[in-house]
Amino acid sequence: MALERTFSILKPDCTRRNLTGAVNAMIEAAGLRIVAQKRVHMTQAQAETFYAVHSERPFFGELVEFMTSAPVVVQVLEGDNAVLAYRTVMGATNPANADEGTIRKVHAVSMGENTVHGSDSVENAAIEIAQFFSGNEIVG
Ligand code: ADP
Ligand code: MG
């Protein structure tokens, strides 16, 4: 097993409904350790940079608007195979397709307002973590 770190965001639909603790409990129950966490209100520039890979997609404007509509909680999660472990407990992007018991199945509102972000690779996790955390803010 490889000890990894992944980047997580509890999205505006999560903070707005006061579900930070409920989602964190699901993260911890999946064996992931929250080794850094802070609440931020993303600027438009931060959201556009973070989701730059999707800039040509039709939902990009809606996504940036949503991600800047309320505070989010950004996190670094650590554990064995953390990238895949978190994607598994998150569930599919569209909550209608998410497995029972996953965060998105239990809590997501829609395809856009789907409660959590998780990195899709170790490489992207490192890039995303560096966008929001300095090294001394991550305490494993
Ligand atoms: P994931 O978050 O599961 O990695 P993607 O990277 O494909 O999914 O998309 C990033 C985010 O963009 C999604 O989590 C969701 O909030 C939003 N999104 C993706 N596809 C759509 C869509 N068809 N309509 C609206 N929002 C979308
Ligand atoms: Mg993605």
GROMACS .gro file of C-alpha atoms and ligand atoms in nm:
model
  168
    1MET     CA    1   0.000   0.000   0.000
    2ALA     CA    2   0.128   0.344  -0.090
    3LEU     CA    3   0.079   0.628   0.159
    4GLU     CA    4  -0.056   0.915  -0.051
    5ARG     CA    5  -0.205   1.258  -0.013
    6THR     CA    6  -0.503   1.389  -0.205
    7PHE     CA    7  -0.673   1.727  -0.225
    8SER     CA    8  -1.037   1.767  -0.122
    9ILE     CA    9  -1.290   2.048  -0.135
   10LEU     CA   10  -1.616   2.051   0.058
   11LYS     CA   11  -1.813   2.255  -0.194
   12PRO     CA   12  -2.058   2.544  -0.132
   13ASP     CA   13  -2.365   2.316  -0.123
   14CYS     CA   14  -2.192   2.131   0.165
   15THR     CA   15  -2.103   2.436   0.376
   16ARG     CA   16  -2.439   2.605   0.303
   17ARG     CA   17  -2.629   2.306   0.445
   18ASN     CA   18  -2.394   2.281   0.747
   19LEU     CA   19  -2.272   1.934   0.642
   20THR     CA   20  -1.897   1.986   0.703
   21GLY     CA   21  -1.893   1.755   1.003
   22ALA     CA   22  -2.115   1.493   0.841
   23VAL     CA   23  -1.890   1.472   0.534
   24ASN     CA   24  -1.573   1.475   0.744
   25ALA     CA   25  -1.711   1.178   0.940
   26MET     CA   26  -1.756   0.986   0.612
   27ILE     CA   27  -1.401   1.078   0.507
   28GLU     CA   28  -1.259   0.954   0.837
   29ALA     CA   29  -1.473   0.640   0.831
   30ALA     CA   30  -1.313   0.560   0.494
   31GLY     CA   31  -0.973   0.549   0.664
   32LEU     CA   32  -0.853   0.888   0.543
   33ARG     CA   33  -0.684   1.134   0.781
   34ILE     CA   34  -0.750   1.509   0.745
   35VAL     CA   35  -0.393   1.645   0.773
   36ALA     CA   36  -0.477   2.003   0.667
   37GLN     CA   37  -0.804   2.192   0.653
   38LYS     CA   38  -0.925   2.549   0.616
   39ARG     CA   39  -1.239   2.737   0.523
   40VAL     CA   40  -1.199   2.988   0.239
   41HIS     CA   41  -1.424   3.185   0.009
   42MET     CA   42  -1.270   3.128  -0.336
   43THR     CA   43  -1.221   3.425  -0.563
   44GLN     CA   44  -1.326   3.400  -0.927
   45ALA     CA   45  -0.956   3.387  -1.025
   46GLN     CA   46  -0.889   3.100  -0.782
   47ALA     CA   47  -1.186   2.901  -0.912
   48GLU     CA   48  -1.094   2.963  -1.276
   49THR     CA   49  -0.735   2.852  -1.213
   50PHE     CA   50  -0.843   2.547  -1.017
   51TYR     CA   51  -1.084   2.428  -1.289
   52ALA     CA   52  -0.879   2.551  -1.588
   53VAL     CA   53  -0.884   2.199  -1.737
   54HIS     CA   54  -1.261   2.245  -1.785
   55SER     CA   55  -1.244   2.599  -1.930
   56GLU     CA   56  -1.378   2.495  -2.271
   57ARG     CA   57  -1.668   2.293  -2.128
   58PRO     CA   58  -2.022   2.436  -2.149
   59PHE     CA   59  -2.069   2.417  -1.771
   60PHE     CA   60  -1.749   2.612  -1.688
   61GLY     CA   61  -1.918   2.947  -1.614
   62GLU     CA   62  -2.182   2.780  -1.397
   63LEU     CA   63  -1.911   2.582  -1.215
   64VAL     CA   64  -1.703   2.892  -1.133
   65GLU     CA   65  -2.014   3.080  -1.022
   66PHE     CA   66  -2.112   2.791  -0.794
   67MET     CA   67  -1.766   2.746  -0.644
   68THR     CA   68  -1.750   3.118  -0.554
   69SER     CA   69  -2.110   3.138  -0.426
   70ALA     CA   70  -2.032   3.049  -0.062
   71PRO     CA   71  -1.736   2.937   0.149
   72VAL     CA   72  -1.568   2.604   0.083
   73VAL     CA   73  -1.346   2.386   0.302
   74VAL     CA   74  -1.018   2.288   0.139
   75GLN     CA   75  -0.840   1.984   0.278
   76VAL     CA   76  -0.543   1.755   0.240
   77LEU     CA   77  -0.631   1.390   0.307
   78GLU     CA   78  -0.369   1.125   0.379
   79GLY     CA   79  -0.394   0.748   0.371
   80ASP     CA   80  -0.318   0.429   0.183
   81ASN     CA   81  -0.394   0.491  -0.185
   82ALA     CA   82  -0.564   0.815  -0.078
   83VAL     CA   83  -0.644   0.936  -0.431
   84LEU     CA   84  -0.846   0.627  -0.524
   85ALA     CA   85  -0.978   0.574  -0.171
   86TYR     CA   86  -1.129   0.922  -0.169
   87ARG     CA   87  -1.269   0.895  -0.524
   88THR     CA   88  -1.436   0.571  -0.411
   89VAL     CA   89  -1.605   0.720  -0.103
   90MET     CA   90  -1.700   1.035  -0.301
   91GLY     CA   91  -1.898   0.838  -0.559
   92ALA     CA   92  -1.968   0.924  -0.923
   93THR     CA   93  -1.977   1.286  -1.046
   94ASN     CA   94  -2.350   1.255  -1.116
   95PRO     CA   95  -2.512   1.157  -0.784
   96ALA     CA   96  -2.777   0.962  -0.976
   97ASN     CA   97  -2.498   0.721  -1.078
   98ALA     CA   98  -2.319   0.715  -0.740
   99ASP     CA   99  -2.300   0.396  -0.536
  100GLU     CA  100  -2.507   0.361  -0.219
  101GLY     CA  101  -2.336   0.498   0.089
  102THR     CA  102  -2.104   0.734  -0.099
  103ILE     CA  103  -2.082   1.103  -0.008
  104ARG     CA  104  -2.241   1.212  -0.336
  105LYS     CA  105  -2.519   0.953  -0.316
  106VAL     CA  106  -2.604   1.058   0.039
  107HIS     CA  107  -2.559   1.433   0.014
  108ALA     CA  108  -2.523   1.571  -0.342
  109VAL     CA  109  -2.792   1.796  -0.484
  110SER     CA  110  -2.712   1.762  -0.857
  111MET     CA  111  -2.435   1.697  -1.109
  112GLY     CA  112  -2.302   2.050  -1.051
  113GLU     CA  113  -2.373   2.081  -0.678
  114ASN     CA  114  -2.213   1.751  -0.588
  115THR     CA  115  -2.077   1.831  -0.241
  116VAL     CA  116  -1.710   1.733  -0.281
  117HIS     CA  117  -1.405   1.754  -0.506
  118GLY     CA  118  -1.124   1.500  -0.498
  119SER     CA  119  -0.807   1.488  -0.707
  120ASP     CA  120  -0.801   1.238  -0.995
  121SER     CA  121  -0.428   1.152  -0.975
  122VAL     CA  122  -0.130   1.182  -0.743
  123GLU     CA  123   0.025   1.435  -0.984
  124ASN     CA  124  -0.285   1.656  -0.987
  125ALA     CA  125  -0.318   1.621  -0.610
  126ALA     CA  126   0.026   1.777  -0.564
  127ILE     CA  127  -0.061   2.065  -0.798
  128GLU     CA  128  -0.397   2.127  -0.628
  129ILE     CA  129  -0.254   2.105  -0.274
  130ALA     CA  130   0.011   2.362  -0.367
  131GLN     CA  131  -0.259   2.602  -0.489
  132PHE     CA  132  -0.412   2.625  -0.139
  133PHE     CA  133  -0.156   2.511   0.121
  134SER     CA  134   0.202   2.584   0.212
  135GLY     CA  135   0.408   2.294   0.342
  136ASN     CA  136   0.400   2.400   0.707
  137GLU     CA  137   0.017   2.399   0.706
  138ILE     CA  138   0.011   2.023   0.640
  139VAL     CA  139   0.066   1.823   0.955
  140GLY     CA  140   0.056   1.448   0.908
  141ADP     P1  141  -1.528   1.512  -1.072
  141ADP     O1  142  -1.554   1.625  -0.975
  141ADP     O2  143  -1.606   1.389  -1.037
  141ADP     O3  144  -1.381   1.484  -1.092
  141ADP     P2  145  -1.524   1.644  -1.333
  141ADP     O4  146  -1.378   1.668  -1.311
  141ADP     O5  147  -1.566   1.581  -1.460
  141ADP     O6  148  -1.588   1.559  -1.213
  141ADP     O7  149  -1.602   1.783  -1.325
  141ADP     C1  150  -1.565   1.880  -1.228
  141ADP     C2  151  -1.691   1.936  -1.165
  141ADP     O8  152  -1.764   2.010  -1.264
  141ADP     C3  153  -1.791   1.832  -1.115
  141ADP     O9  154  -1.761   1.781  -0.987
  141ADP     C4  155  -1.920   1.911  -1.116
  141ADP    O10  156  -1.929   1.999  -1.001
  141ADP     C5  157  -1.903   1.997  -1.240
  141ADP     N1  158  -1.964   1.934  -1.358
  141ADP     C6  159  -1.912   1.831  -1.432
  141ADP     N2  160  -1.994   1.797  -1.533
  141ADP     C7  161  -2.100   1.882  -1.526
  141ADP     C8  162  -2.219   1.900  -1.603
  141ADP     N3  163  -2.246   1.823  -1.709
  141ADP     N4  164  -2.305   1.997  -1.564
  141ADP     C9  165  -2.280   2.077  -1.458
  141ADP     N5  166  -2.168   2.066  -1.382
  141ADP    C10  167  -2.081   1.971  -1.413
  142MG      MG  168  -1.232   1.601  -1.175
   0.00000   0.00000   0.00000
